[in-house]
């Protein structure tokens, strides 16, 4: 009789302990959505999908003897002069144009170095909007009905009736300093948003130097 009571008590204690263990186990596993492979308190490792950007303007390293030297192949020029040289050379989409850079070097570039000046933000001055944040593809809503987001848009000009038609030539028919674009880049207009500052100060690295003309030996 005594033994029976003892067996009951031991039985109840064991059942209780097993129950507690099972419960804790369930709670533990459940905390991870029923998986044992989780970090609990540890922070998950997040890898950013963006690879570290290397500034495109970093001059290339070159070895001279055993020393690494920075050499910059690019020409250094005022952005307004760069656009001007492109305009004066006939504003071709594909053909290269030449210009003299700020150091007097003869250089060559193509439209592909001109377009980013209209497309990139934080370029003309710190925090500046890109031109295309206002003058974009949809000429119906773009100020001055001007789209500078592409070659075709720049050539089509401003004050366009619709996407199909051309408007006013902003490139001054090849005469840069008398063009509307030159005027809006170099003159501040207090009453026109986006143009309250003259943008002519920007210098850029663009294009490649042309080889020096061979010196003709004196006869
Ligand atoms: C914040 C918006 C904004 C930004 C950014 C902006 N513009 Fe403008 N732009 C305007 C407005 C507004 C006008 C005047 C529209 C009008 O007179 O109807 C204008 C006018 C012009 C005109 C004159 C067109 C004409 O026929 O009168 C040119 C050219 C121009 N912008 C080029 C640029 C270029 C190039 C950039 C980039 C460097 C730029 N804009 C950045 C808003 C902007």
Tab-separated table of C-alpha atoms and ligand atoms in Angstrom:
chain	number	residue	atom	x	y	z
A	1	UNK	CA	0.000	0.000	0.000
A	2	UNK	CA	2.792	2.368	1.029
A	3	UNK	CA	4.736	1.374	-2.111
A	4	UNK	CA	1.741	2.181	-4.315
A	5	UNK	CA	1.525	5.730	-2.983
A	6	UNK	CA	5.263	6.192	-3.485
A	7	UNK	CA	4.975	4.914	-7.084
A	8	UNK	CA	2.186	7.400	-7.742
A	9	UNK	CA	4.223	10.284	-6.373
A	10	UNK	CA	7.356	9.315	-8.321
A	11	UNK	CA	5.238	8.774	-11.420
A	12	UNK	CA	3.622	12.195	-11.107
A	13	UNK	CA	7.018	13.903	-10.545
A	14	UNK	CA	8.552	12.221	-13.620
A	15	UNK	CA	5.553	13.026	-15.819
A	16	UNK	CA	5.744	16.628	-14.595
A	17	UNK	CA	9.481	16.940	-15.350
A	18	UNK	CA	9.134	15.358	-18.778
A	19	UNK	CA	6.242	17.723	-19.504
A	20	UNK	CA	8.309	20.757	-18.523
A	21	UNK	CA	11.244	19.627	-20.695
A	22	UNK	CA	8.987	19.030	-23.701
A	23	UNK	CA	7.366	22.437	-23.210
A	24	UNK	CA	10.674	24.298	-22.967
A	25	UNK	CA	11.875	22.398	-26.032
A	26	UNK	CA	8.800	23.408	-28.018
A	27	UNK	CA	9.130	27.051	-26.990
A	28	UNK	CA	12.861	27.021	-27.893
A	29	UNK	CA	12.332	25.546	-31.355
A	30	UNK	CA	9.186	27.548	-31.982
A	31	UNK	CA	11.049	30.814	-31.362
A	32	UNK	CA	12.831	30.237	-34.676
A	33	UNK	CA	9.785	29.246	-36.646
A	34	UNK	CA	10.337	25.557	-35.912
A	35	UNK	CA	13.926	25.462	-37.036
A	36	UNK	CA	17.097	24.672	-35.150
A	37	UNK	CA	19.296	26.618	-37.532
A	38	UNK	CA	18.920	30.140	-36.310
A	39	UNK	CA	20.971	32.826	-34.602
A	40	UNK	CA	18.490	33.882	-31.927
A	41	UNK	CA	19.984	37.031	-30.393
A	42	UNK	CA	22.823	37.353	-32.925
A	43	UNK	CA	22.243	39.867	-35.708
A	44	UNK	CA	21.840	38.361	-39.160
A	45	UNK	CA	24.706	39.231	-41.524
A	46	UNK	CA	23.433	41.551	-44.217
A	47	UNK	CA	25.527	41.952	-47.299
A	48	UNK	CA	24.929	45.060	-49.318
A	49	UNK	CA	24.187	44.377	-52.983
A	50	UNK	CA	26.120	47.488	-53.989
A	51	UNK	CA	29.781	46.857	-54.700
A	52	UNK	CA	32.159	49.499	-53.478
A	53	UNK	CA	32.166	52.250	-56.049
A	54	UNK	CA	35.467	53.353	-57.435
A	55	UNK	CA	35.375	56.987	-58.549
A	56	UNK	CA	35.526	57.048	-62.320
A	57	UNK	CA	37.872	59.997	-62.209
A	58	UNK	CA	40.594	58.211	-60.242
A	59	UNK	CA	43.704	58.489	-62.340
A	60	UNK	CA	45.227	55.183	-63.344
A	61	UNK	CA	48.301	53.900	-61.540
A	62	UNK	CA	51.256	53.243	-63.742
A	63	UNK	CA	54.594	51.681	-62.990
A	64	UNK	CA	57.656	53.756	-63.745
A	65	UNK	CA	60.628	51.598	-62.859
A	66	UNK	CA	59.734	50.233	-59.453
A	67	UNK	CA	57.550	53.189	-58.487
A	68	UNK	CA	53.828	53.443	-58.949
A	69	UNK	CA	52.887	56.857	-60.284
A	70	UNK	CA	49.511	58.445	-60.728
A	71	UNK	CA	49.061	59.450	-64.319
A	72	UNK	CA	45.936	61.121	-65.500
A	73	UNK	CA	45.117	60.650	-69.129
A	74	UNK	CA	42.073	62.869	-69.029
A	75	UNK	CA	41.971	66.489	-70.044
A	76	UNK	CA	40.851	69.151	-67.591
A	77	UNK	CA	38.305	71.605	-68.897
A	78	UNK	CA	35.436	73.861	-67.856
A	79	UNK	CA	32.173	71.990	-68.400
A	80	UNK	CA	30.711	74.969	-70.249
A	81	UNK	CA	33.718	75.030	-72.601
A	82	UNK	CA	33.405	71.292	-73.183
A	83	UNK	CA	29.755	71.615	-74.226
A	84	UNK	CA	30.757	74.649	-76.287
A	85	UNK	CA	33.426	72.723	-78.180
A	86	UNK	CA	30.907	69.999	-78.946
A	87	UNK	CA	28.355	72.560	-80.182
A	88	UNK	CA	30.890	74.466	-82.271
A	89	UNK	CA	32.076	71.213	-83.869
A	90	UNK	CA	28.567	70.538	-85.139
A	91	UNK	CA	27.067	68.703	-82.134
A	92	UNK	CA	27.399	65.182	-83.504
A	93	UNK	CA	26.105	62.222	-81.550
A	94	UNK	CA	28.954	59.913	-82.511
A	95	UNK	CA	31.807	61.851	-84.085
A	96	UNK	CA	34.662	63.004	-81.884
A	97	UNK	CA	35.310	66.700	-81.409
A	98	UNK	CA	38.479	68.478	-80.356
A	99	UNK	CA	39.114	71.108	-77.732
A	100	UNK	CA	41.957	72.767	-75.915
A	101	UNK	CA	41.869	72.043	-72.209
A	102	UNK	CA	42.683	74.351	-69.304
A	103	UNK	CA	46.342	73.334	-69.469
A	104	UNK	CA	46.599	74.120	-73.159
A	105	UNK	CA	46.573	70.472	-74.139
A	106	UNK	CA	44.909	69.426	-77.388
A	107	UNK	CA	42.183	66.977	-76.522
A	108	UNK	CA	39.477	64.917	-78.087
A	109	UNK	CA	36.120	63.764	-76.732
A	110	UNK	CA	32.687	62.724	-77.946
A	111	UNK	CA	29.072	63.375	-77.005
A	112	UNK	CA	29.182	60.559	-74.454
A	113	UNK	CA	31.163	62.835	-72.111
A	114	UNK	CA	28.732	65.721	-72.668
A	115	UNK	CA	25.514	63.905	-71.812
A	116	UNK	CA	26.427	63.165	-68.154
A	117	UNK	CA	26.621	66.922	-67.542
A	118	UNK	CA	22.861	67.044	-68.060
A	119	UNK	CA	22.020	63.769	-66.399
A	120	UNK	CA	24.083	63.664	-63.215
A	121	UNK	CA	23.015	65.322	-59.998
A	122	UNK	CA	25.323	66.882	-57.426
A	123	UNK	CA	27.583	67.903	-60.268
A	124	UNK	CA	27.412	71.586	-61.140
A	125	UNK	CA	27.628	72.517	-57.501
A	126	UNK	CA	27.360	70.582	-54.255
A	127	UNK	CA	23.821	69.294	-53.923
A	128	UNK	CA	22.704	70.488	-57.341
A	129	UNK	CA	19.765	68.807	-59.016
A	130	UNK	CA	20.411	67.128	-62.322
A	131	UNK	CA	19.045	69.007	-65.315
A	132	UNK	CA	16.844	66.015	-66.098
A	133	UNK	CA	15.156	66.154	-62.720
A	134	UNK	CA	13.293	69.066	-64.326
A	135	UNK	CA	13.915	68.892	-68.083
A	136	UNK	CA	13.055	65.251	-68.702
A	137	UNK	CA	11.492	63.048	-71.345
A	138	UNK	CA	7.894	64.152	-70.922
A	139	UNK	CA	7.902	67.550	-72.635
A	140	UNK	CA	4.307	68.095	-71.597
A	141	UNK	CA	5.369	68.615	-67.969
A	142	UNK	CA	9.016	69.584	-68.463
A	143	UNK	CA	9.809	73.294	-67.876
A	144	UNK	CA	10.378	75.132	-71.159
A	145	UNK	CA	9.188	71.890	-72.856
A	146	UNK	CA	12.844	70.876	-72.923
A	147	UNK	CA	14.186	67.323	-72.597
A	148	UNK	CA	17.937	67.112	-72.052
A	149	UNK	CA	17.952	63.426	-71.112
A	150	UNK	CA	19.128	62.245	-74.521
A	151	UNK	CA	20.857	63.371	-77.681
A	152	UNK	CA	17.549	63.523	-79.549
A	153	UNK	CA	15.982	65.609	-76.789
A	154	UNK	CA	18.827	68.137	-76.688
A	155	UNK	CA	18.761	68.488	-80.480
A	156	UNK	CA	14.954	68.843	-80.546
A	157	UNK	CA	15.316	71.960	-78.387
A	158	UNK	CA	12.936	73.818	-76.093
A	159	UNK	CA	9.342	75.078	-76.343
A	160	UNK	CA	8.241	71.948	-78.172
A	161	UNK	CA	4.571	71.501	-78.952
A	162	UNK	CA	4.772	67.744	-78.329
A	163	UNK	CA	7.161	64.790	-78.229
A	164	UNK	CA	7.279	64.544	-82.018
A	165	UNK	CA	8.083	68.115	-82.922
A	166	UNK	CA	11.213	70.199	-82.637
A	167	UNK	CA	11.209	73.505	-80.822
A	168	UNK	CA	13.679	76.340	-80.406
A	169	UNK	CA	17.292	75.357	-81.033
A	170	UNK	CA	19.029	75.720	-77.648
A	171	UNK	CA	22.459	75.257	-79.263
A	172	UNK	CA	22.465	78.568	-81.117
A	173	UNK	CA	22.781	76.843	-84.502
A	174	UNK	CA	26.395	76.024	-83.668
A	175	UNK	CA	27.328	79.419	-82.297
A	176	UNK	CA	27.877	78.532	-78.652
A	177	UNK	CA	28.081	81.873	-76.885
A	178	UNK	CA	24.897	83.119	-78.508
A	179	UNK	CA	22.931	79.973	-77.650
A	180	UNK	CA	20.081	79.756	-75.145
A	181	UNK	CA	21.870	76.896	-73.395
A	182	UNK	CA	25.013	78.977	-72.887
A	183	UNK	CA	22.881	81.808	-71.543
A	184	UNK	CA	21.090	79.562	-69.040
A	185	UNK	CA	24.315	77.941	-67.877
A	186	UNK	CA	26.298	81.115	-67.397
A	187	UNK	CA	23.678	83.570	-66.146
A	188	UNK	CA	21.823	83.317	-62.844
A	189	UNK	CA	18.072	83.972	-62.950
A	190	UNK	CA	16.654	84.745	-59.552
A	191	UNK	CA	13.100	84.000	-60.695
A	192	UNK	CA	13.676	80.656	-62.432
A	193	UNK	CA	13.883	77.620	-60.134
A	194	UNK	CA	16.905	75.500	-60.999
A	195	UNK	CA	18.653	78.515	-62.491
A	196	UNK	CA	19.124	80.735	-59.486
A	197	UNK	CA	22.882	80.167	-59.671
A	198	UNK	CA	25.179	80.537	-62.643
A	199	UNK	CA	26.610	77.127	-63.325
A	200	UNK	CA	29.699	78.088	-65.233
A	201	UNK	CA	32.278	77.296	-62.539
A	202	UNK	CA	32.428	73.537	-62.952
A	203	UNK	CA	35.685	71.962	-64.118
A	204	UNK	CA	35.700	68.336	-65.279
A	205	UNK	CA	38.148	65.695	-66.382
A	206	UNK	CA	36.982	64.601	-69.802
A	207	UNK	CA	38.335	63.334	-73.070
A	208	UNK	CA	41.813	62.191	-73.989
A	209	UNK	CA	44.871	64.224	-74.953
A	210	UNK	CA	45.836	64.069	-78.589
A	211	UNK	CA	49.407	63.052	-79.311
A	212	UNK	CA	51.737	66.037	-79.588
A	213	UNK	CA	52.370	66.931	-83.218
A	214	UNK	CA	55.731	65.556	-84.325
A	215	UNK	CA	58.438	68.186	-84.382
A	216	UNK	CA	59.675	68.470	-87.925
A	217	UNK	CA	63.454	68.502	-87.769
A	218	UNK	CA	64.961	71.590	-89.314
A	219	UNK	CA	66.543	70.786	-92.633
B	1	LIG	C1	14.518	72.947	-60.624
B	1	LIG	C2	14.188	72.685	-62.011
B	1	LIG	C3	15.250	72.969	-63.056
B	1	LIG	C4	16.501	72.454	-63.143
B	1	LIG	C5	17.211	71.515	-62.176
B	1	LIG	C6	17.063	72.954	-64.366
B	1	LIG	N1	16.163	73.775	-64.988
B	1	LIG	FE1	16.390	74.627	-66.777
B	1	LIG	N2	14.636	75.611	-66.545
B	1	LIG	C7	13.783	75.472	-65.496
B	1	LIG	C8	12.712	76.424	-65.628
B	1	LIG	C9	11.543	76.582	-64.659
B	1	LIG	C10	12.950	77.151	-66.816
B	1	LIG	C11	12.134	78.294	-67.395
B	1	LIG	C12	10.925	77.743	-68.062
B	1	LIG	C13	10.127	78.840	-68.725
B	1	LIG	O1	10.644	79.951	-68.870
B	1	LIG	O2	9.014	78.524	-69.087
B	1	LIG	C14	14.169	76.617	-67.375
B	1	LIG	C15	14.724	77.034	-68.558
B	1	LIG	C16	15.833	76.451	-69.151
B	1	LIG	C17	16.335	76.787	-70.465
B	1	LIG	C18	15.752	77.837	-71.410
B	1	LIG	C19	14.861	77.229	-72.429
B	1	LIG	C20	14.149	78.287	-73.207
B	1	LIG	O3	13.923	78.055	-74.398
B	1	LIG	O4	13.836	79.329	-72.617
B	1	LIG	C21	17.423	76.011	-70.699
B	1	LIG	C22	18.295	75.983	-71.933
B	1	LIG	C23	17.610	75.192	-69.525
B	1	LIG	N3	16.621	75.485	-68.612
B	1	LIG	C24	18.614	74.249	-69.376
B	1	LIG	C25	18.899	73.621	-68.161
B	1	LIG	C26	20.081	72.849	-67.936
B	1	LIG	C27	21.166	72.595	-68.957
B	1	LIG	C28	20.020	72.420	-66.651
B	1	LIG	C29	21.048	71.631	-65.874
B	1	LIG	C30	22.339	72.239	-65.722
B	1	LIG	C31	18.764	72.900	-66.095
B	1	LIG	N4	18.125	73.628	-67.036
B	1	LIG	C32	18.324	72.642	-64.807
B	1	LIG	C33	13.905	74.558	-64.488
B	1	LIG	C34	15.043	73.819	-64.213
